[in-house]
mmCIF file of C-alpha atoms in Angstrom:
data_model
loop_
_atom_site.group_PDB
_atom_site.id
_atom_site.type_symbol
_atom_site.label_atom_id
_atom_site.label_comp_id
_atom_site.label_asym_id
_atom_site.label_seq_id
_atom_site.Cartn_x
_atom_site.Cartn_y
_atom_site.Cartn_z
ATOM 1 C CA UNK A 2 0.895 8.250 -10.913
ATOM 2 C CA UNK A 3 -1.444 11.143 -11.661
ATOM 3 C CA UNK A 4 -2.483 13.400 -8.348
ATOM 4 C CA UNK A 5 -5.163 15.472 -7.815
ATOM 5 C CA UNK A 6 -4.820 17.790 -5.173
ATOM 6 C CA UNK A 7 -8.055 19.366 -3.610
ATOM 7 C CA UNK A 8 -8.277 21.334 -0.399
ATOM 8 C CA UNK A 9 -4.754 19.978 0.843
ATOM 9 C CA UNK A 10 -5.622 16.401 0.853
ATOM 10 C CA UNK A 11 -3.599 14.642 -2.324
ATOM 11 C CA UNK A 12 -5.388 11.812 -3.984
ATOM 12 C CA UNK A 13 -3.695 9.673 -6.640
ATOM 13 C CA UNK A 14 -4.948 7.079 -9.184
ATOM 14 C CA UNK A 15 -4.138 3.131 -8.607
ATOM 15 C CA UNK A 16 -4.319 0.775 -11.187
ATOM 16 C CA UNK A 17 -3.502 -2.988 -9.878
ATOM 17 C CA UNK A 18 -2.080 -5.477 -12.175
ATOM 18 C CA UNK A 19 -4.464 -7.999 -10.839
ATOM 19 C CA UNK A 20 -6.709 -7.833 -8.151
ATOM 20 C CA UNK A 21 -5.550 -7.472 -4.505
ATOM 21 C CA UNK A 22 -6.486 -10.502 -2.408
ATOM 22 C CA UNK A 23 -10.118 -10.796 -1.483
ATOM 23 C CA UNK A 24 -11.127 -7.974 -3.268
ATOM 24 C CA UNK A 25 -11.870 -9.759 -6.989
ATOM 25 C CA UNK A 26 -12.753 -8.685 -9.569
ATOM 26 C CA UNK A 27 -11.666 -4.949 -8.319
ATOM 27 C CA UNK A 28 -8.702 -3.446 -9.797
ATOM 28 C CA UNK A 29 -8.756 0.975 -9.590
ATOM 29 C CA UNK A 30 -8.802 2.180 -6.590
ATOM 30 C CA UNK A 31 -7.853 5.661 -5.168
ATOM 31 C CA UNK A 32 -5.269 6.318 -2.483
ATOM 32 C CA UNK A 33 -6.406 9.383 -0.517
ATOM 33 C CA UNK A 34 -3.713 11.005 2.318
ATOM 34 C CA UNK A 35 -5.495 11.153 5.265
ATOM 35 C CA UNK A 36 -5.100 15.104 6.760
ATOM 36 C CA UNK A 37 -2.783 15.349 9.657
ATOM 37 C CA UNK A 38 -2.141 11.593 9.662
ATOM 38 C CA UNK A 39 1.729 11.704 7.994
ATOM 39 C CA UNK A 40 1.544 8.255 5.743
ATOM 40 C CA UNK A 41 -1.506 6.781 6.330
ATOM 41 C CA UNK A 42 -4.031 6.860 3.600
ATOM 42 C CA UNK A 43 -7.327 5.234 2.144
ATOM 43 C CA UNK A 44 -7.496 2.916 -0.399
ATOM 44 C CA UNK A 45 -10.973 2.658 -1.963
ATOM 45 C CA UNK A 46 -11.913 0.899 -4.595
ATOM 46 C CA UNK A 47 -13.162 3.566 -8.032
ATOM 47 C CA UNK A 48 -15.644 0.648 -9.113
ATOM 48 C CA UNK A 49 -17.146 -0.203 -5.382
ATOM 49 C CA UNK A 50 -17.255 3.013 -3.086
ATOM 50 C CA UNK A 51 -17.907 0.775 0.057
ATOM 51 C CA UNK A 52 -14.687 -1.272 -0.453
ATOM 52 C CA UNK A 53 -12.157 1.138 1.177
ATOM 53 C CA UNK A 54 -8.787 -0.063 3.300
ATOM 54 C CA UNK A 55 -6.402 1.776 5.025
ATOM 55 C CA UNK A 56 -2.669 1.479 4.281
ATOM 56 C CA UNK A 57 0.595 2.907 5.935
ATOM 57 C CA UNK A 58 3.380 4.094 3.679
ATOM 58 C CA UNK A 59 6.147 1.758 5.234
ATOM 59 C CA UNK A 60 9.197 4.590 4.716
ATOM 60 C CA UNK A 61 7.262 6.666 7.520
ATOM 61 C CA UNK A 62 6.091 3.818 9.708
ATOM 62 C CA UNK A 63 8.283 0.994 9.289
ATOM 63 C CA UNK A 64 11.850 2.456 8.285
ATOM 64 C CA UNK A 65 13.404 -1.230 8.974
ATOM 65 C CA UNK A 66 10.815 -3.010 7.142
ATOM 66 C CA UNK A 67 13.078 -4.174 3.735
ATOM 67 C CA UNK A 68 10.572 -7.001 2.105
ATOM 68 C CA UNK A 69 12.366 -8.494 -1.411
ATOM 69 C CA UNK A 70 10.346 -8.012 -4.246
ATOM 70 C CA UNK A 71 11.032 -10.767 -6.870
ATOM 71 C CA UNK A 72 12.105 -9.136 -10.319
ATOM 72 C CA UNK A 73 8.664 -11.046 -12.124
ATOM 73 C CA UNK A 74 7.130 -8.662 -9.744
ATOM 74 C CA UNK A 75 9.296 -5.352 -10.347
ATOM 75 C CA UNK A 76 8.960 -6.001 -13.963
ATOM 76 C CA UNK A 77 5.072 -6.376 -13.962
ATOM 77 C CA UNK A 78 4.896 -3.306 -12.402
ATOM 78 C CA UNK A 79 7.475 -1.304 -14.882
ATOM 79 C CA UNK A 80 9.838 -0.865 -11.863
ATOM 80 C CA UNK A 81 13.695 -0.066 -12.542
ATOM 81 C CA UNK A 82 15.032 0.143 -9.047
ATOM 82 C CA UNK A 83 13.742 0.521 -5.276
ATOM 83 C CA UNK A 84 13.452 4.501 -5.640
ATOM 84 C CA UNK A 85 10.737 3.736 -8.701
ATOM 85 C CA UNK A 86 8.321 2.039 -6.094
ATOM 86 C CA UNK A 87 5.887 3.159 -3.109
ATOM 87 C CA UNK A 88 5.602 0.250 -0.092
ATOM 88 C CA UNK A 89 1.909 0.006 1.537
ATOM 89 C CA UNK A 90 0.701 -2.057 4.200
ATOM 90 C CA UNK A 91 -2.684 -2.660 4.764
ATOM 91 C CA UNK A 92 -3.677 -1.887 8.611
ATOM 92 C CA UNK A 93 -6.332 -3.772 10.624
ATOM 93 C CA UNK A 94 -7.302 -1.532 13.711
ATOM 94 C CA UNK A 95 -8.715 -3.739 16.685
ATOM 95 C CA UNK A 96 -9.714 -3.614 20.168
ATOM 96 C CA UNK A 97 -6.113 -4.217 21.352
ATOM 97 C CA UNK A 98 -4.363 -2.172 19.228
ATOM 98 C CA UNK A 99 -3.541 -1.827 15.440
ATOM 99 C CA UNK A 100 -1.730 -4.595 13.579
ATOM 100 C CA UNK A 101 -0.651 -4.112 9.611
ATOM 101 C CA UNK A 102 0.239 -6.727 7.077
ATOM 102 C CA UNK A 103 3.817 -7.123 6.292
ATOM 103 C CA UNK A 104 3.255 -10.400 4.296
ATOM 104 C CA UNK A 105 1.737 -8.631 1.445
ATOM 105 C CA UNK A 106 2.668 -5.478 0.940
ATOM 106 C CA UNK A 107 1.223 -3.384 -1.465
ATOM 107 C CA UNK A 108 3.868 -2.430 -3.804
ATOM 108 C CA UNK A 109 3.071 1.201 -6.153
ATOM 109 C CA UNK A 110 5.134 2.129 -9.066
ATOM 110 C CA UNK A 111 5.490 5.777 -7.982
ATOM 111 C CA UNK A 112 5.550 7.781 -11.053
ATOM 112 C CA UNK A 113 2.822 5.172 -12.961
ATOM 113 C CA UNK A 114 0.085 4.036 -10.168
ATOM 114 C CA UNK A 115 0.715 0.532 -11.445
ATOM 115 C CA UNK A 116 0.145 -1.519 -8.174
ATOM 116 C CA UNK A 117 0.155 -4.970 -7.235
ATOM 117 C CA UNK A 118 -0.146 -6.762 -3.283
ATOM 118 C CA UNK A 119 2.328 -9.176 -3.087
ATOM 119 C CA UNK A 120 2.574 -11.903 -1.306
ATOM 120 C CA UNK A 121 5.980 -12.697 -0.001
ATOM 121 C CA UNK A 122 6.576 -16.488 -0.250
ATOM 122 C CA UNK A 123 9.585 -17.756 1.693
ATOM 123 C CA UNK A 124 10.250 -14.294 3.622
ATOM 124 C CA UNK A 125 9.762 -14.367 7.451
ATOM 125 C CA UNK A 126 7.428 -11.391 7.853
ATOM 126 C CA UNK A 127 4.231 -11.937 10.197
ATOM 127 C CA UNK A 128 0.594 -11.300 8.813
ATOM 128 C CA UNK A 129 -0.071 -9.230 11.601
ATOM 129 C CA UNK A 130 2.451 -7.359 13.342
ATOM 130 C CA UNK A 131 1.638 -5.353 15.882
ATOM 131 C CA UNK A 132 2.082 -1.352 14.761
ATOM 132 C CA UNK A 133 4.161 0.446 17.909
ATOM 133 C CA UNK A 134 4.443 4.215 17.985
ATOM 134 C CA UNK A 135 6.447 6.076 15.493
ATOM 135 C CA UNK A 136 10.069 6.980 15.963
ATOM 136 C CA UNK A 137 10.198 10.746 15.603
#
C-alpha cells in the first residue's frame, strides 16, 4: 500500500476488488488518518470527492472483534495470513451515539491497498453495534 505522508497526516492508496456496497461503480478511494483521532480515518472515493466514509481500524477499537474471512476472499485480495491484512469498519455517527458495521468489514491487504468489504454470511455479528469507549 503506497503512503504519502504530508504535514503528519498519512494517506494511503485503496484499490477495491469490486465495488464496496452502495457505492457502484466506485473502486479507488483514499484512506486519510484523521489527526489526533488514533484509528479512525476517511475513506473517500479518488473518482467522486463527495463520496467519503469514515472507518475505524478494528485492532485499536475493537481488539475482540475476530470476523473469519473465507480463503476466496484472502486469496482475491493476495493475502497469506492475518498479519498481511488491515480490518475497517465503516462508522455511522447518530443522534444517540455512534454505531459501526461489523457485518462487513472492510478488509485491506496491508502492504498492497488491495481492498474488498465483505460481507460475512453465516457469522453472528450485528450491522450496527453500538461503538463504547476505548479501553486504554
Amino acid at each position: 500500500m503506497s503512503a504519502v505522508s504530508t504535514a503528519g497526516t498519512v494517506t494511503a492508496a485503496l484499490s477495491f476488488v469490486s465495488p464496496p456496497p452502495g457505492l457502484d461503480p466506485l473502486t479507488e478511494f483514499s484512506l486519510t488518518e484523521i489527526p489526533g483521532a488514533d484509528g479512525l480515518f476517511s475513506l473517500q472515493s479518488a473518482e467522486d470527492q463527495r463520496t467519503r466514509l469514515f472507518v475505524l481500524d478494528a485492532s485499536v477499537y475493537l481488539p475482540d472483534y475476530s470476523p473469519v474471512i473465507s480463503d476466496e476472499h484472502a486469496a482475491a485480495l493476495d493475502l497469506t495470513g492475518p498479519d498481511d491484512a488491515l480490518l475497517l469498519v465503516v462508522t455511522n455517527p447518530g443522534e444517540d451515539g455512534t454505531t459501526v458495521n461489523l457485518m462487513a468489514p472492510i478488509v485491506v491487504n496491508a502492504a498492497t491497498g488491495r481492498s474488498a468489504q465483505i460481507i460475512l454470511d453465516g457469522q453472528d455479528w450485528p450491522l450496527r453495534a453500538e461503538l463504547g469507549a476505548r479501553s486504554a
